[in-house]
CSV table of C-alpha atoms in Angstrom, one decimal:
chain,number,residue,atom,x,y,z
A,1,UNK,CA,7.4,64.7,16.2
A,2,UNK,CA,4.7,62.5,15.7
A,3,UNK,CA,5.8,60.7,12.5
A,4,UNK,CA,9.5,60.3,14.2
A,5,UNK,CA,7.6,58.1,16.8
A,6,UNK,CA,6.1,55.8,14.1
A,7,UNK,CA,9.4,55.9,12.6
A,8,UNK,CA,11.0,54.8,15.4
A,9,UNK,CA,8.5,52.4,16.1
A,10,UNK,CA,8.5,50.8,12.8
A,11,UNK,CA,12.8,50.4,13.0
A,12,UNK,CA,12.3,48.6,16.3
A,13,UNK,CA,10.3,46.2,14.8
A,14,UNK,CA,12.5,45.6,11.2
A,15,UNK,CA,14.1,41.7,11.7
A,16,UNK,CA,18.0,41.3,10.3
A,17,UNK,CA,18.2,39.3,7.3
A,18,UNK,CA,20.8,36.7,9.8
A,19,UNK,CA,18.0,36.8,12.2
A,20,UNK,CA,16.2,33.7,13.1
A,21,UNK,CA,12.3,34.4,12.6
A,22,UNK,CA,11.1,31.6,14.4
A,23,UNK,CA,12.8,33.4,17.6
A,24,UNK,CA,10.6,36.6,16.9
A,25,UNK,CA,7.2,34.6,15.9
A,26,UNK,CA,6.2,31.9,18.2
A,27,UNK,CA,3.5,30.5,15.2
A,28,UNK,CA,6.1,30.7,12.7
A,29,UNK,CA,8.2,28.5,15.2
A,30,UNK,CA,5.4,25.8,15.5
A,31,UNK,CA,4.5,25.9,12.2
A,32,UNK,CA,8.5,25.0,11.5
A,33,UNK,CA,8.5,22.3,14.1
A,34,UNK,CA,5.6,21.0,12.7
A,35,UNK,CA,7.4,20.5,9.3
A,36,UNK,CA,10.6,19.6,10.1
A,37,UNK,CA,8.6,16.8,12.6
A,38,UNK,CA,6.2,15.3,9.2
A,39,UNK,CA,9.9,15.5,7.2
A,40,UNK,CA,10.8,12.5,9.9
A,41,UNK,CA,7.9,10.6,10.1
A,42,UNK,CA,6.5,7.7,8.0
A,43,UNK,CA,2.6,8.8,7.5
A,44,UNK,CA,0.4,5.6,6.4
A,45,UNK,CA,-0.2,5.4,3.0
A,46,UNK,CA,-3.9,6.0,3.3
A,47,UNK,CA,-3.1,9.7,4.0
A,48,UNK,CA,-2.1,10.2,-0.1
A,49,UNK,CA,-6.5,9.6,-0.9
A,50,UNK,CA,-8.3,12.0,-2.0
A,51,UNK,CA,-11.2,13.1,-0.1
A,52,UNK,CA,-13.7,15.6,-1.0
A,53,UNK,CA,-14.7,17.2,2.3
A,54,UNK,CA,-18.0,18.9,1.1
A,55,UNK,CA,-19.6,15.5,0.0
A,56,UNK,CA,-19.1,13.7,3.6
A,57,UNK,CA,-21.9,12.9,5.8
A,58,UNK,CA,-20.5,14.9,9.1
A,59,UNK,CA,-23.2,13.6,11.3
A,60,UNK,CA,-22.3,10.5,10.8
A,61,UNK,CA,-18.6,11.2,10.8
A,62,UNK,CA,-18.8,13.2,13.6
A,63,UNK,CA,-20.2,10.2,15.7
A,64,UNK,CA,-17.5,7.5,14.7
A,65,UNK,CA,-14.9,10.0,15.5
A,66,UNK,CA,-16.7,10.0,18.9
A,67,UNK,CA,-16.8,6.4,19.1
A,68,UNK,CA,-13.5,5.5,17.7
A,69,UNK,CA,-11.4,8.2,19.9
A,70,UNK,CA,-13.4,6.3,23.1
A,71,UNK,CA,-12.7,3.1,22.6
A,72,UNK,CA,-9.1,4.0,21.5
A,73,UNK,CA,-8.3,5.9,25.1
A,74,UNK,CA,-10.8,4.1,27.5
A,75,UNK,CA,-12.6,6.9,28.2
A,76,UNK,CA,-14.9,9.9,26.0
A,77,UNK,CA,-12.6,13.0,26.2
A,78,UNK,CA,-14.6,15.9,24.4
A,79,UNK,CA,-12.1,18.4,24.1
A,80,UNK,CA,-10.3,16.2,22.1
A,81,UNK,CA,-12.8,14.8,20.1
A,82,UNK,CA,-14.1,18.6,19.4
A,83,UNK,CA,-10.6,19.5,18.6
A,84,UNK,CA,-10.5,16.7,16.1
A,85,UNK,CA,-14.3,18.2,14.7
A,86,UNK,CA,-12.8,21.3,14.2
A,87,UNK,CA,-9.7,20.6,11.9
A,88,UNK,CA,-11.4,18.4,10.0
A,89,UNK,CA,-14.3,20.7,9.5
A,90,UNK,CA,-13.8,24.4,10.0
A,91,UNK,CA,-10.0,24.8,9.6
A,92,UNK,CA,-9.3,21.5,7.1
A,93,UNK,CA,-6.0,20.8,8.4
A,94,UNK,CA,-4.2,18.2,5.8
A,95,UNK,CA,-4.0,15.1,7.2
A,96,UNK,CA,-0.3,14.6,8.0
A,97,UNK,CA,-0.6,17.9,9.7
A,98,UNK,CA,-3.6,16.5,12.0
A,99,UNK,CA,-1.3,13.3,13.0
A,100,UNK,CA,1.5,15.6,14.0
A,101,UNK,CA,-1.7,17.4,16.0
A,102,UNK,CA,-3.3,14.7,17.4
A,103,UNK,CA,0.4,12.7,18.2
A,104,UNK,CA,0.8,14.3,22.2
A,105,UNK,CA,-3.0,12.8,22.6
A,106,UNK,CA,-3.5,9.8,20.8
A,107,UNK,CA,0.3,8.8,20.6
A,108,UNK,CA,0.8,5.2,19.7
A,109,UNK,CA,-2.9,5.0,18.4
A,110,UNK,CA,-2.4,7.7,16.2
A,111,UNK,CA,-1.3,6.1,13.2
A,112,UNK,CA,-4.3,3.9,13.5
A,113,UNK,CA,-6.4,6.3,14.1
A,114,UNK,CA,-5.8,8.7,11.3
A,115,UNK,CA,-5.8,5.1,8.8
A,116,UNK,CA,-8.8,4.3,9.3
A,117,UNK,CA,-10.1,7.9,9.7
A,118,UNK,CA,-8.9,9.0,6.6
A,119,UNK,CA,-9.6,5.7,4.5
A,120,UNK,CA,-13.6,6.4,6.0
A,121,UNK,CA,-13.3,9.8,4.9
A,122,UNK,CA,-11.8,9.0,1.2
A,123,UNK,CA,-14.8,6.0,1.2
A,124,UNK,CA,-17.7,8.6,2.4
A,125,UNK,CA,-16.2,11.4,-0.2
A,126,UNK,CA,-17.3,8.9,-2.7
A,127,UNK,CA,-20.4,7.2,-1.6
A,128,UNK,CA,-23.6,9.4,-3.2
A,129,UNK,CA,-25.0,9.3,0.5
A,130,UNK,CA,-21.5,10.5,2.0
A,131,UNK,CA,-21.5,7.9,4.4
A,132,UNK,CA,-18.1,5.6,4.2
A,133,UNK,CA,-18.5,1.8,2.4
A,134,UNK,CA,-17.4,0.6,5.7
A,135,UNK,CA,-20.6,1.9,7.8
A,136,UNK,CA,-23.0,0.9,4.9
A,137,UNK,CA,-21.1,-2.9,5.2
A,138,UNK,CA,-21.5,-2.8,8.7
A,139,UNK,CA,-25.2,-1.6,9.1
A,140,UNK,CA,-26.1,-4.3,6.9
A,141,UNK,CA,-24.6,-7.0,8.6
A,142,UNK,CA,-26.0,-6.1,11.5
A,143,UNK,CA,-29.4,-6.0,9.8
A,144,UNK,CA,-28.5,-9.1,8.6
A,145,UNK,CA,-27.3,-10.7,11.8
A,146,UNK,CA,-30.5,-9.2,13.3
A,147,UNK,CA,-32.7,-11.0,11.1
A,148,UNK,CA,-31.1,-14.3,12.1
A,149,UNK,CA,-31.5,-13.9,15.6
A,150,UNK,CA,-35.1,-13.5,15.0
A,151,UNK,CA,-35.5,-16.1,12.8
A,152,UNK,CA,-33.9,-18.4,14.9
A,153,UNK,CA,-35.8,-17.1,17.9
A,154,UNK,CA,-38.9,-18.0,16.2
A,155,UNK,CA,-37.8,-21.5,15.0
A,156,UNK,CA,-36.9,-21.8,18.8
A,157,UNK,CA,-40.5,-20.9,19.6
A,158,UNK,CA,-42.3,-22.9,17.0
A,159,UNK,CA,-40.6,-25.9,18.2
A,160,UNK,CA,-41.5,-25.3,21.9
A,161,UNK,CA,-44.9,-24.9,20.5
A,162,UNK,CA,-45.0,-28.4,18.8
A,163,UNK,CA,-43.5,-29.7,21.8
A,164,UNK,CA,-45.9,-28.1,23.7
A,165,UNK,CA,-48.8,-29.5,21.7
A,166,UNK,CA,-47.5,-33.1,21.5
A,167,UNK,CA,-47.2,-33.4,25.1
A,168,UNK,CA,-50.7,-32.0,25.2
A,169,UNK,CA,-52.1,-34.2,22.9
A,170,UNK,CA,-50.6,-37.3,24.4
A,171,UNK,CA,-51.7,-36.2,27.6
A,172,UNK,CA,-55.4,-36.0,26.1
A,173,UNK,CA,-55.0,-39.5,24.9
A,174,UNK,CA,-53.9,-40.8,28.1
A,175,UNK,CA,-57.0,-39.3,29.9
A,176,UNK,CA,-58.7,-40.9,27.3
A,177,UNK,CA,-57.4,-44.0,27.5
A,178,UNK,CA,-58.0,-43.9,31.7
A,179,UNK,CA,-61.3,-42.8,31.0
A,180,UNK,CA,-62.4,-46.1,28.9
A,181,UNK,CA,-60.9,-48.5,31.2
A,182,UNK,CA,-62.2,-46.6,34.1
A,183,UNK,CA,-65.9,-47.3,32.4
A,184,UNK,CA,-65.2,-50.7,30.7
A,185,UNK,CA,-64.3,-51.5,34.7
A,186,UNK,CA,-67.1,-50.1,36.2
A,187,UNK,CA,-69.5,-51.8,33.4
A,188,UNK,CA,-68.1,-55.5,34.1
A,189,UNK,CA,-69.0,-54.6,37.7
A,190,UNK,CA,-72.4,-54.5,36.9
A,191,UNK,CA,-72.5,-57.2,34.8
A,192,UNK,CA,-71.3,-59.3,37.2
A,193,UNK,CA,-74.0,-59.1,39.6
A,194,UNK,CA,-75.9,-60.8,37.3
A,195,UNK,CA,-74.2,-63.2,35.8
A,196,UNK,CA,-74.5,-65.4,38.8
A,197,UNK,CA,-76.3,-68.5,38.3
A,198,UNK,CA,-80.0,-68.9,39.2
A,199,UNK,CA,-80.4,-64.8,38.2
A,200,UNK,CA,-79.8,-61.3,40.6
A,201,UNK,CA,-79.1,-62.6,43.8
């Protein structure tokens, strides 16, 4: 009796051969959709490089993703940029899969996003330090731009400092200057008390 009901239950579950399977399985529907939808769609051409996922630097990955997905929308939405964590690091979706993912949220930045995603991913996949050409480029020219500001910020204060000293010394030379006519003055004042004829009156 026992084995009938397994049999039974097994027949109920047996799909025709002119059944649809995508009407049984929900995934297997998705997973067709999500085809058919990448069979229609031009994918930018940065999506055919290779990228070695084991030699990227995640933790710095992880925080343009953060960055880029912000500026892109406005505003930091987490979920999404944990979603985006997770198929690029735990389930390794392809990358034209991940655009047809991430379409219903990033929609018209999408292309955009995955370009310059998967060109920093491709760049960081070959960089010893895992970290994309493009971060390394821009670190340094920051550095760089850095260095000027503080140079020039110096020349600014090197120059106030001469300033600073000139007026200084020229107002040291003007007190000078008052000084000795203040004593020449006061000496021909004297003097003339007695250059009176006939001696000191």
């Amino acid at each position: 009796m026992q084995n009938g009901n397994l049999q039974h239950k097994a027949s109920s579950i047996v799909v025709s051969s002119n059944t649809d399977i995508t009407h049984c399985y929900p995934a297997a529907c998705a997973c067709s959709k999500s085809k058919a939808a990448m069979k229609k769609m031009k994918f930018p051409t940065e999506l055919d490089l290779p990228v070695d996922r084991d030699k990227v630097n995640w933790t710095v990955m992880k925080e343009w993703v953060a960055k880029r997905v912000t500026e892109l929308l406005g505003i930091e939405e987490e979920v999404l940029i944990s979603m985006i964590h997770n198929h690029l690091i735990d389930q390794r979706t392809g990358p034209k899969e991940m655009h047809v993912e991430l379409l219903p949220f990033l929609e018209k930045n999408t292309s955009l996003f995955m370009k310059e995603l998967w060109a920093m991913l491709h760049s960081a996949s070959s960089n010893e330090s895992g970290v994309p050409q493009q971060l390394l480029d821009a670190k340094q020219q920051e550095l760089r731009e850095r260095r000027e500001r503080e140079a020039a910020i110096q020349e600014q204060l090197a120059l106030k400092r001469a300033e600073a000293e000139r007026e200084h010394a020229a107002l040291e030379a003007r007190l000078a200057a008052a000084t000795t006519t203040a004593a020449a003055a006061a000496g021909g004042e004297r003097r003339s008390r007695f250059d009176v004829p006939g001696g000191v009156i």
